[in-house]
Coordinates of C-alpha atoms and ligand atoms in Angstrom, one line a residue:
Chain J
X119 CA 27.6 -0.7 -2.4
X120 CA 25.0 -2.4 -0.4
X121 CA 23.8 -0.5 2.8
X122 CA 20.9 -2.1 5.3
X123 CA 20.0 -1.0 8.6
X124 CA 20.0 -3.5 11.4
X125 CA 18.6 -4.3 15.3
X126 CA 21.4 -6.2 17.4
X127 CA 20.8 -7.3 20.9
X128 CA 24.2 -8.2 22.7
X129 CA 23.9 -10.5 25.0
X130 CA 25.7 -9.4 28.2
X131 CA 28.9 -11.4 28.0
X132 CA 30.2 -9.5 24.6
X133 CA 29.1 -6.1 25.7
X134 CA 32.5 -5.4 26.8
X135 CA 34.3 -6.9 23.4
X136 CA 35.4 -4.3 20.4
X137 CA 32.8 -6.3 18.2
X138 CA 32.3 -2.5 16.1
X139 CA 35.8 -2.8 15.8
X140 CA 36.3 -6.0 14.4
X141 CA 33.6 -5.5 12.0
X142 CA 35.3 -2.5 10.3
X143 CA 38.9 -4.2 10.6
X144 CA 37.6 -7.8 9.3
X145 CA 35.0 -6.9 6.9
X146 CA 36.1 -3.3 5.7
X147 CA 32.6 -2.2 6.8
X148 CA 31.4 1.5 7.1
X149 CA 28.8 1.8 9.9
X150 CA 26.8 4.6 11.4
X151 CA 25.5 3.8 14.7
X152 CA 21.6 5.5 14.4
X153 CA 20.9 4.3 18.1
X154 CA 22.9 2.5 21.2
X155 CA 21.9 1.4 24.6
X156 CA 24.8 -0.5 26.0
X157 CA 26.0 -0.9 29.7
X158 CA 28.9 -3.0 30.8
X159 CA 28.0 -6.5 31.9
X160 CA 24.3 -5.8 31.0
X161 CA 22.2 -6.4 27.7
X162 CA 22.7 -4.3 25.2
X163 CA 21.0 -2.9 22.0
X164 CA 22.1 -1.2 19.1
X165 CA 20.4 0.2 15.9
X166 CA 23.2 -0.1 13.0
X167 CA 23.8 0.9 9.6
X168 CA 26.1 -0.9 8.0
X169 CA 27.5 -0.2 4.2
X170 CA 30.0 -2.3 2.3
X171 CA 30.1 -4.9 -0.2
X172 CA 27.1 -7.4 -0.1
X173 CA 29.8 -10.2 0.5
X174 CA 31.4 -8.3 3.1
X175 CA 28.3 -7.4 5.0
X176 CA 27.0 -10.9 5.0
X177 CA 30.1 -12.3 6.1
X178 CA 30.0 -9.4 8.9
X179 CA 26.3 -10.5 9.8
X180 CA 27.4 -14.6 10.4
X181 CA 30.8 -13.1 12.2
X182 CA 27.9 -11.2 15.0
X183 CA 25.4 -14.4 14.9
X184 CA 28.3 -16.6 16.1
X185 CA 29.3 -14.5 18.8
X186 CA 25.5 -15.0 20.2
X187 CA 24.7 -11.2 18.9
X188 CA 21.1 -11.2 17.6
X189 CA 20.6 -9.4 14.6
X190 CA 17.2 -8.6 12.6
X191 CA 16.8 -6.3 9.8
X192 CA 15.1 -3.3 11.0
X193 CA 13.0 -2.9 8.4
X194 CA 10.4 -5.2 10.4
X195 CA 10.5 -3.1 13.2
X196 CA 8.8 0.1 11.9
X197 CA 5.7 -0.5 10.7
X198 CA 2.8 1.7 9.6
X199 CA -0.6 1.1 9.9
X200 CA -2.0 1.0 6.2
X201 CA -5.7 0.9 7.8
X202 CA -5.3 3.6 9.7
X203 CA -3.0 6.0 7.9
X204 CA -5.5 8.6 6.2
X205 CA -2.4 9.9 3.6
X206 CA -2.3 13.3 5.3
X207 CA 1.5 13.6 5.0
X208 CA 2.4 15.2 8.4
X209 CA 5.1 13.0 8.9
X210 CA 7.3 13.7 5.5
X211 CA 7.7 17.3 7.4
X212 CA 9.7 15.4 10.2
X213 CA 11.3 12.2 8.7
X214 CA 14.9 13.5 8.1
X215 CA 15.7 10.5 5.5
X216 CA 13.1 10.8 3.1
X217 CA 11.7 7.1 4.3
X218 CA 8.3 8.8 4.6
X219 CA 7.6 10.6 1.2
X220 CA 5.3 12.3 -0.9
X221 CA 4.2 10.7 -4.5
X222 CA 3.6 13.4 -7.0
X223 CA 1.2 14.5 -8.7
X224 CA -1.0 12.8 -6.5
X225 CA 0.3 12.9 -3.3
X226 CA 0.1 9.8 -1.8
X227 CA 2.2 9.3 1.1
X228 CA 4.6 6.1 0.9
X229 CA 6.6 4.8 3.5
X230 CA 9.9 3.0 2.4
X231 CA 10.8 0.7 5.3
X232 CA 14.1 0.0 3.6
X233 CA 15.3 3.8 4.2
X234 CA 13.8 4.3 7.9
X235 CA 16.6 4.4 10.5
X236 CA 14.4 4.0 13.2
X237 CA 14.3 7.7 14.8
X238 CA 11.1 7.2 15.8
X239 CA 10.6 11.4 15.2
X240 CA 7.4 10.7 12.7
X241 CA 5.3 8.6 16.2
X242 CA 4.5 11.2 17.7
X243 CA 4.0 13.9 14.6
X244 CA 1.2 11.5 13.1
X245 CA -2.0 12.3 14.4
X246 CA -3.8 9.2 14.4
X247 CA -0.6 7.3 15.6
X248 CA -0.1 5.2 12.3
X249 CA 3.6 4.8 12.3
X250 CA 4.7 2.0 15.2
X251 CA 8.2 1.7 16.0
X252 CA 9.0 -0.6 18.6
X253 CA 12.5 -1.8 19.5
X254 CA 12.0 -4.3 22.1
X255 CA 10.0 -7.2 20.7
X256 CA 12.8 -9.4 18.9
X257 CA 11.8 -11.8 16.5
X258 CA 14.4 -14.3 15.5
X259 CA 14.6 -14.1 11.5
X260 CA 16.7 -15.9 9.2
X261 CA 19.9 -13.7 8.8
X262 CA 21.1 -13.5 5.4
Chain Q
X161 CA -33.0 38.6 -18.8
X162 CA -29.8 36.0 -18.0
X163 CA -26.5 37.4 -18.3
X164 CA -25.4 33.7 -19.3
X165 CA -25.3 31.7 -22.1
X166 CA -26.1 28.7 -20.2
X167 CA -28.9 28.8 -17.5
X168 CA -30.0 25.7 -15.6
X169 CA -31.8 25.3 -12.5
X170 CA -31.7 22.9 -9.5
X171 CA -34.6 21.2 -10.3
X172 CA -33.5 20.7 -13.9
X173 CA -30.2 19.3 -12.8
X174 CA -32.0 16.9 -10.2
X175 CA -34.2 15.9 -13.1
X176 CA -31.5 14.6 -15.0
X177 CA -30.1 13.2 -11.8
X178 CA -33.0 11.5 -11.4
X179 CA -33.1 10.2 -15.0
X180 CA -29.4 9.0 -14.8
X181 CA -28.6 11.7 -17.5
X182 CA -26.6 14.0 -14.9
X183 CA -22.7 14.5 -16.0
X184 CA -20.8 14.5 -12.8
X185 CA -17.2 14.9 -13.1
X186 CA -14.8 15.8 -9.7
X187 CA -13.1 19.2 -9.6
X188 CA -10.3 17.9 -10.5
X189 CA -11.3 16.7 -13.7
X190 CA -12.9 19.7 -14.6
X191 CA -10.1 21.8 -14.7
X192 CA -9.0 20.0 -17.8
X193 CA -12.5 20.1 -19.3
X194 CA -13.0 24.0 -18.5
X195 CA -9.1 24.4 -20.0
X196 CA -10.1 23.0 -23.0
X197 CA -13.4 23.6 -24.1
X198 CA -14.1 26.7 -22.2
X199 CA -16.2 28.0 -19.3
X200 CA -19.5 27.7 -21.7
X201 CA -19.1 24.4 -23.3
X202 CA -17.9 23.0 -20.1
X203 CA -21.0 24.4 -18.4
X204 CA -23.4 22.9 -21.6
X205 CA -21.6 19.5 -20.6
X206 CA -21.2 19.1 -17.1
X207 CA -24.1 19.3 -14.5
X208 CA -22.0 18.7 -11.0
X209 CA -18.9 18.8 -10.0
X210 CA -18.0 17.2 -6.5
X211 CA -15.4 18.4 -4.4
X212 CA -14.1 16.5 -1.3
X213 CA -11.6 17.7 1.8
X214 CA -10.1 15.6 4.8
X215 CA -8.4 17.3 7.5
X216 CA -8.6 17.8 11.0
X217 CA -11.6 20.7 11.9
X218 CA -11.2 21.6 15.4
X219 CA -14.5 23.3 15.9
X220 CA -16.6 20.3 15.6
X221 CA -18.5 18.1 18.0
X222 CA -21.6 16.3 18.6
X223 CA -25.3 16.4 20.6
X224 CA -26.2 13.4 22.1
X225 CA -29.4 12.3 23.8
X226 CA -28.2 9.3 25.7
X227 CA -31.2 7.6 27.1
X228 CA -33.3 8.3 30.7
X229 CA -32.4 6.1 33.9
X230 CA -35.0 4.8 36.3
X231 CA -35.7 7.0 37.9
X232 CA -35.3 9.9 35.6
X233 CA -31.9 12.4 35.4
X234 CA -31.6 15.8 34.6
X235 CA -27.7 15.5 34.1
X236 CA -25.3 18.6 35.0
X237 CA -22.1 17.1 34.3
X238 CA -20.9 14.3 32.4
X239 CA -18.0 12.7 31.2
X240 CA -17.3 10.0 28.8
X241 CA -14.7 7.8 28.8
X242 CA -13.5 10.4 31.4
X243 CA -13.9 12.8 28.4
X244 CA -16.2 16.2 30.2
X245 CA -19.4 16.6 27.8
X246 CA -21.4 19.9 28.3
X247 CA -24.7 19.0 29.8
X248 CA -26.5 22.5 30.4
X249 CA -29.1 21.6 28.1
X250 CA -32.2 19.5 28.8
X251 CA -32.2 16.4 30.5
X252 CA -30.1 14.0 28.8
X253 CA -29.0 16.0 26.0
X254 CA -25.1 16.6 26.0
X255 CA -22.6 18.4 23.3
X256 CA -19.2 16.7 23.3
X257 CA -16.5 18.8 21.8
X258 CA -13.4 16.7 19.8
X259 CA -10.8 19.2 21.6
X260 CA -12.0 18.4 25.2
X261 CA -9.5 16.3 26.3
X262 CA -9.8 13.2 28.9
X263 CA -9.7 14.9 32.3
X264 CA -6.9 13.2 33.4
X265 CA -5.0 14.0 30.6
X266 CA -1.4 15.6 31.7
X267 CA -1.6 18.3 28.6
X268 CA 1.3 20.1 28.0
X269 CA 3.0 19.5 31.6
X270 CA 4.9 17.2 29.9
X271 CA 5.9 19.5 27.4
X272 CA 4.9 18.6 24.2
X273 CA 1.8 17.0 25.4
X274 CA 0.4 13.8 23.4
X275 CA -2.9 14.0 23.7
X276 CA -3.8 10.7 23.4
X277 CA -7.8 10.8 24.1
X278 CA -10.5 13.0 23.6
X279 CA -13.9 14.2 22.6
X280 CA -12.6 13.3 19.1
X281 CA -11.3 9.9 19.6
X282 CA -15.0 9.3 21.5
X283 CA -17.3 10.1 18.3
X284 CA -14.6 7.7 16.3
X285 CA -15.2 5.1 18.6
X286 CA -18.9 5.5 18.9
X287 CA -19.2 5.7 14.9
X288 CA -16.9 2.6 14.9
X289 CA -19.1 1.0 16.8
X290 CA -17.3 0.4 20.2
X291 CA -19.1 0.7 23.4
X292 CA -18.1 4.0 25.7
X293 CA -18.6 4.4 29.3
X294 CA -20.8 7.5 30.4
X295 CA -21.1 8.9 34.3
X296 CA -23.3 11.8 34.9
X297 CA -23.9 13.5 38.1
X298 CA -27.0 15.8 38.5
X299 CA -28.8 17.3 41.8
X300 CA -32.3 15.7 42.4
X301 CA -35.8 17.3 41.3
X302 CA -39.4 16.1 41.6
X303 CA -39.6 15.2 38.2
X304 CA -36.0 14.0 37.8
X305 CA -34.4 12.4 40.9
X306 CA -31.7 10.6 40.6
X307 CA -28.3 12.0 41.4
X308 CA -25.7 9.9 39.2
X309 CA -25.7 7.4 36.6
X310 CA -23.1 5.0 35.1
X311 CA -23.5 3.0 32.0
X312 CA -21.8 1.5 29.1
X313 CA -23.4 2.4 25.9
X314 CA -23.2 2.1 22.4
X315 CA -24.2 4.6 19.5
X316 CA -27.3 2.3 18.7
X317 CA -28.4 2.9 22.3
X318 CA -28.9 6.6 21.6
X319 CA -31.8 8.0 21.0
X320 CA -30.4 11.0 18.6
X321 CA -26.6 11.5 17.8
X322 CA -26.2 14.6 15.4
X323 CA -22.8 15.5 14.1
X324 CA -23.2 19.4 14.6
X325 CA -19.8 21.6 13.5
X326 CA -19.9 25.2 14.1
X327 CA -16.7 26.1 11.8
X328 CA -15.6 23.7 9.2
X329 CA -14.4 23.5 5.3
X330 CA -12.3 26.8 5.6
X331 CA -11.9 28.4 2.4
X332 CA -8.3 28.4 2.1
X333 CA -5.9 28.2 5.2
X334 CA -2.4 29.6 6.0
X335 CA 0.9 28.3 5.5
X336 CA 3.0 27.9 8.6
X337 CA 6.4 28.6 9.2
X338 CA 8.3 29.0 12.5
X339 CA 11.2 32.3 12.4
X340 CA 11.9 31.7 16.3
X341 CA 15.1 29.7 17.1
X342 CA 13.2 27.1 19.3
X343 CA 11.0 24.4 17.7
X344 CA 7.2 25.0 18.1
X345 CA 4.4 22.4 18.4
X346 CA 1.2 24.0 16.8
X347 CA -2.6 23.0 15.5
X348 CA -0.2 23.3 12.1
X349 CA 2.2 20.3 12.9
X350 CA 5.5 20.7 14.4
X351 CA 7.5 23.5 12.9
X352 CA 11.2 23.2 13.1
X353 CA 13.2 26.9 14.0
X354 CA 14.5 28.9 11.6
X355 CA 11.8 28.6 8.9
X356 CA 13.2 24.9 8.3
X357 CA 9.6 23.7 7.2
X358 CA 6.8 24.6 5.9
X359 CA 3.1 23.0 6.5
X360 CA 0.1 23.9 5.2
X361 CA -3.7 22.6 5.2
X362 CA -6.5 22.7 2.4
X363 CA -7.4 20.4 -0.5
X364 CA -6.4 23.5 -2.7
X365 CA -8.4 22.5 -6.3
X366 CA -10.6 20.4 -4.2
X367 CA -11.7 22.0 -1.6
X368 CA -15.6 22.9 -1.5
X369 CA -15.3 26.7 -1.2
X370 CA -12.7 27.4 -3.1
X371 CA -14.9 26.3 -5.9
X372 CA -17.6 28.5 -5.3
X373 CA -15.3 31.3 -4.3
X374 CA -18.6 33.9 -3.8
X375 CA -20.9 31.0 -2.5
X376 CA -23.2 31.2 -5.1
X377 CA -24.6 27.6 -4.4
X378 CA -23.1 26.4 -1.0
X379 CA -25.7 27.9 1.3
X380 CA -27.9 26.6 4.1
X381 CA -29.5 23.3 2.8
X382 CA -27.0 22.5 0.8
X383 CA -27.1 19.0 1.0
X384 CA -23.4 17.2 1.6
X385 CA -21.1 14.0 2.1
X386 CA -20.3 14.6 5.8
X387 CA -18.1 11.9 7.8
X388 CA -19.3 9.1 5.2
X389 CA -23.0 10.2 5.5
X390 CA -25.3 12.1 4.1
X391 CA -25.7 16.2 5.8
X392 CA -26.1 19.4 5.6
X393 CA -24.8 23.1 5.8
X394 CA -26.8 24.7 8.0
X395 CA -25.2 28.2 8.5
X396 CA -21.8 30.2 7.8
X397 CA -19.8 28.7 9.6
X398 CA -17.9 30.7 13.0
X399 CA -15.5 33.3 11.8
X400 CA -16.9 33.0 8.2
X401 CA -15.4 36.3 6.4
X402 CA -16.2 37.0 2.5
X403 CA -14.2 40.2 2.9
X404 CA -10.8 38.8 2.7
X405 CA -8.3 39.7 0.1
X406 CA -9.3 38.2 -3.4
X407 CA -7.7 37.3 -6.6
X408 CA -8.9 38.0 -9.8
X409 CA -10.6 34.3 -10.6
X410 CA -12.4 35.3 -7.2
X411 CA -10.4 32.9 -4.9
X412 CA -9.9 34.6 -1.4
X413 CA -5.8 34.7 -0.9
X414 CA -6.3 34.4 3.4
X415 CA -8.7 32.2 5.4
X416 CA -12.2 33.3 4.2
X417 CA -15.2 31.8 4.2
X418 CA -16.2 28.5 6.5
X419 CA -19.9 26.5 7.2
X420 CA -21.6 25.3 9.7
X421 CA -22.8 21.6 8.8
X422 CA -24.4 19.3 10.6
X423 CA -25.7 15.4 9.8
X424 CA -27.0 12.2 11.8
X425 CA -23.8 10.8 13.5
X426 CA -25.8 7.1 13.5
X427 CA -25.3 7.3 9.3
X428 CA -20.9 7.8 9.6
X429 CA -18.2 5.6 9.6
X430 CA -14.6 5.8 11.3
X431 CA -13.3 5.9 7.9
X432 CA -14.4 9.5 7.8
X433 CA -14.2 10.8 10.9
X434 CA -10.9 10.2 12.8
X435 CA -10.2 11.1 16.2
X436 CA -6.6 12.9 16.0
X437 CA -3.7 14.0 18.9
X438 CA -1.7 17.1 17.8
X439 CA 1.6 17.3 19.4
X440 CA 1.4 19.8 22.3
X441 CA -1.5 21.2 20.9
X442 CA -4.4 19.2 21.8
X443 CA -7.0 16.2 20.8
X444 CA -9.3 17.1 17.7
X445 CA -11.3 14.8 14.9
X446 CA -10.3 14.6 11.3
X447 CA -13.7 15.2 9.4
X448 CA -14.4 14.2 5.7
X449 CA -16.5 16.8 3.9
X450 CA -17.7 16.9 0.2
X451 CA -19.7 19.5 -1.3
X452 CA -21.6 18.8 -4.9
X453 CA -21.3 21.9 -6.9
X454 CA -24.1 22.4 -9.5
X455 CA -23.1 23.9 -12.7
X456 CA -25.8 26.4 -13.2
X457 CA -24.2 28.5 -15.8
X458 CA -20.5 29.0 -17.4
X459 CA -19.5 31.4 -14.0
X460 CA -20.0 28.2 -12.0
X461 CA -17.8 26.4 -14.4
X462 CA -15.3 28.7 -14.5
X463 CA -15.4 28.8 -10.4
X464 CA -15.1 25.1 -10.5
X465 CA -12.3 24.9 -13.0
X466 CA -9.9 26.9 -10.7
X467 CA -6.4 24.9 -10.5
X468 CA -3.4 25.1 -7.6
X469 CA -1.6 27.2 -10.1
X470 CA -4.3 29.7 -9.5
X471 CA -4.7 29.5 -5.8
X472 CA -2.3 31.6 -3.2
X473 CA -2.2 31.7 0.5
X474 CA 0.0 33.6 2.6
X475 CA 3.1 32.4 4.8
X476 CA 2.5 32.9 8.4
X477 CA 5.2 32.9 11.1
X478 CA 3.6 30.7 14.1
X479 CA 6.6 30.8 16.5
X480 CA 5.7 34.5 17.2
X481 CA 3.5 36.7 15.1
X482 CA 0.6 34.2 14.9
X483 CA 0.0 34.0 18.8
X484 CA 0.9 37.6 19.1
X485 CA -1.7 38.5 16.5
X486 CA 1.2 40.6 14.7
X487 CA -0.1 41.0 11.3
X488 CA 2.5 40.2 8.7
X489 CA 3.3 37.6 6.3
X490 CA 6.2 35.9 4.7
X491 CA 4.6 36.7 1.1
X492 CA 2.3 34.5 -1.2
X493 CA 2.5 31.0 -2.6
X494 CA 0.2 29.0 -4.7
X495 CA -1.0 25.9 -3.9
X496 CA 1.0 24.5 -7.0
X497 CA 4.1 25.4 -5.4
X498 CA 3.1 24.0 -2.1
X499 CA 2.5 20.8 -3.4
X500 CA 5.8 20.6 -5.3
X501 CA 7.2 19.9 -1.9
X502 CA 9.4 23.4 -2.0
X503 CA 8.5 26.9 -1.7
X504 CA 10.7 30.4 -1.2
X505 CA 10.6 32.1 1.9
X506 CA 12.4 35.2 2.3
X507 CA 14.8 34.1 -0.4
X508 CA 15.3 30.8 1.5
X509 CA 14.1 27.4 0.0
X510 CA 11.9 25.8 2.5
X511 CA 10.3 22.0 2.0
X512 CA 6.8 21.9 2.3
X513 CA 4.3 19.0 4.2
X514 CA 0.5 18.6 3.8
X515 CA -1.5 18.3 6.8
X516 CA -4.9 17.8 4.5
X517 CA -5.1 14.5 2.9
X518 CA -5.0 14.9 -0.9
X519 CA -5.6 11.5 -1.2
X520 CA -8.7 11.1 0.9
X521 CA -10.3 14.3 -0.5
X522 CA -10.5 13.0 -4.0
X523 CA -11.6 9.8 -2.9
X524 CA -14.3 11.7 -1.2
X525 CA -15.1 13.8 -4.6
X526 CA -15.3 10.4 -6.2
X527 CA -17.5 8.9 -4.0
X528 CA -20.1 11.9 -3.9
X529 CA -20.0 11.4 -7.7
X530 CA -20.6 8.0 -7.8
X531 CA -23.2 8.6 -4.9
X532 CA -24.9 11.0 -7.7
X533 CA -24.7 8.8 -10.9
X534 CA -26.2 5.8 -8.7
X535 CA -28.8 8.0 -8.2
X536 CA -28.9 8.1 -4.4
X537 CA -27.9 11.8 -3.8
X538 CA -29.8 14.9 -5.2
X539 CA -29.0 18.5 -5.0
X540 CA -30.1 20.4 -1.9
X541 CA -31.1 24.3 -3.1
X542 CA -30.0 26.6 -0.5
X543 CA -33.2 28.4 1.1
X544 CA -30.6 31.3 1.9
X545 CA -27.0 32.5 1.0
X546 CA -24.2 32.9 3.6
X547 CA -23.1 36.5 3.8
X548 CA -21.2 37.2 0.8
X549 CA -19.2 40.4 -1.2
X550 CA -20.1 42.5 -4.9
X551 CA -17.9 40.8 -7.0
X552 CA -17.3 40.9 -10.8
X553 CA -14.8 38.5 -12.4
X554 CA -14.3 38.0 -16.4
X555 CA -14.5 34.5 -17.0
X556 CA -13.0 34.8 -20.7
X557 CA -9.6 35.6 -19.0
Ligands
SF4_900 S1 11.4 6.3 12.6 FE1 9.6 7.8 11.2 S2 10.9 9.6 10.9 FE2 12.7 8.0 11.4 S3 13.4 7.7 9.7 FE3 11.8 5.9 10.3 S4 9.8 7.0 9.0 FE4 11.4 8.5 9.2
SF4_901 S1 1.1 11.6 9.8 FE1 0.1 9.6 9.7 S2 -1.8 9.3 8.9 FE2 -0.4 11.4 8.2 S3 0.4 10.1 6.2 FE3 1.8 10.1 8.4 S4 1.8 7.9 8.5 FE4 0.0 8.1 7.5

C-alpha cells in the first residue's frame, strides 16, 4: 500500500465540486482529511493523506492537477531547522504519529517528514522553535 | 594511612595532563571499564572521567557592565530589547535573569503563552555576536548627571560580562506526569491528562553530580566546561540538599545537590547557551555544562562507573501535587527505564520523553575530554567542599 500526504490548494471554481468523492470512486483511494479549510466560492486548502496502489495514487494526482488543483507533497512543508535543534526530545512526547522519534540507544531525535501529518503540535512544544510548519507558501513541484 | 589501594592527587593528575599522558574517558565509557576491570584496576588506568549535561536551567543569568555614557549615569532601571534587567547595583552594573520575559509579552493571558523572547534569548543573541538595544533610566546625582540613555551594543562593547548561575546541574530530577483531567503546561513540558505521557530531565549516567554523588571532587574552584567556555563552580547551588534519600551506590533518588557556576560570557558560544521558550511557563536558557572528575582512588572509579539502570528517580504529579506541595509520588523508576521510552506508573504503561539532550551531553563530555587531551584544560582542586553527608558505600558490590 502506497501512503502519502499532500497539501492541496483548490482554486475557487473547484471548491464546490465533489472531488474527494471522485477520488474514491474512480481510483479506489482511501483518504484521510487531516486539515481542511474550504469555503464555497473561495480558494480552499486541504491536507490529505492518500492510500492506495501506487498507480492509482499517481492517476488520482494527475486528475486533481487537470482540475486545476495545486498539489504538493507535504514532506516539503514541515521542516526542522537541523542547526537549531539540540536533540532534547521534548517534541517526541507530543507527536501523535511518531514522525519525531528517538533512536536508541544513542537517544538521537530524528524527524521523518514522510510520516508527518502537519498537525503542528510540535511547533509550540519545541523550546527553541526548530519545527516550522507552513501551510501558506506553495511551491509548484513536479507532481509524480 | 589511606583506606584506598589507589591514591592519586590533583597535582599528579595535572602533571600527567601536562605531559600528555593522562587517560581520559567519558562517563559512558567508564561504565564498561569499571564493569570489566573492577574499580581498583579502573582507578589505576583512568585519570579523569568527563561528564556533561545540556538542558534548560532556569536559575541562570548574567552580570553585565554596559559601559559609561557622557555625562555619566547611575542606571536605576534598565531594559535590553525590552526585557527588564536588575539595576540595583553600582552605576552601570546590571543582572539579567534568563526567565525575565519582554515587558510587552502577553504572558499567559492567551493561554498557554508562547514566551517568545526573554533574558535567555538576549544571552544567546549576545554570545552569537548580535547587537542588542539597551535603554536605561536614572535619577541624576552630582557625580552621575545623566537621566537616561539608549544605545545599541554588542557583547564586545561591554567591559565585563559574567554568566553567573545560582543553581545549575541538578543532581537528579523528578519524572513528571499529570494525573488531572486537563492538559498542563509546565517547566517539565506539556503533560497530557490522565497520565498519558511522562517527561524527565537529567543526563543520568552522564550527569556531573550523579558521578560524584557525595561531592568529593566537585567543590568551590572546580574548573568546568560552561556554555562552550571555561567556568568554575563557585558555591553550592541554591536548594542544594545532600540529605535526599539515596541508593546503596550513593546516588540520590530525589532532586538533591546543585552547583552555582560562573564564567566569562565572552568565551561562550550560542551553540551551548540557547534561549528557550517553554509553552505556558516562560522563557529560560538551555545551558551546556561539563565537569571533569578526577579518579583519585577506586571509590571515585566506582562512583563514575554508575549506569542508568542503577540511578532512580520519583514520578511526581505536576497537574496537582507539585503546585500544591503535596508530598507524594507515584513510585520510582530507573533512568534505563525512562530511556527505553516507556515506564509503568500505577500499573499503566506510559510513554516517556526526555527534556535534557543526551546527544549534546555526550558531545560536551567529549569536548571536555579533548580539551584535556590537548593539554588546554587542567583540573581545578576545590578550595572548599560543598555541604555533604556522612556515608559508607561498599564498592565491591
Ligand atoms: S507536525 Fe510535528 S507533531 Fe505533527 S505529525 Fe508532524 S512532526 Fe509530528
Ligand atoms: S523539541 Fe525541538 S530542539 Fe528538542 S528535539 Fe524536538 S525539534 Fe529538536
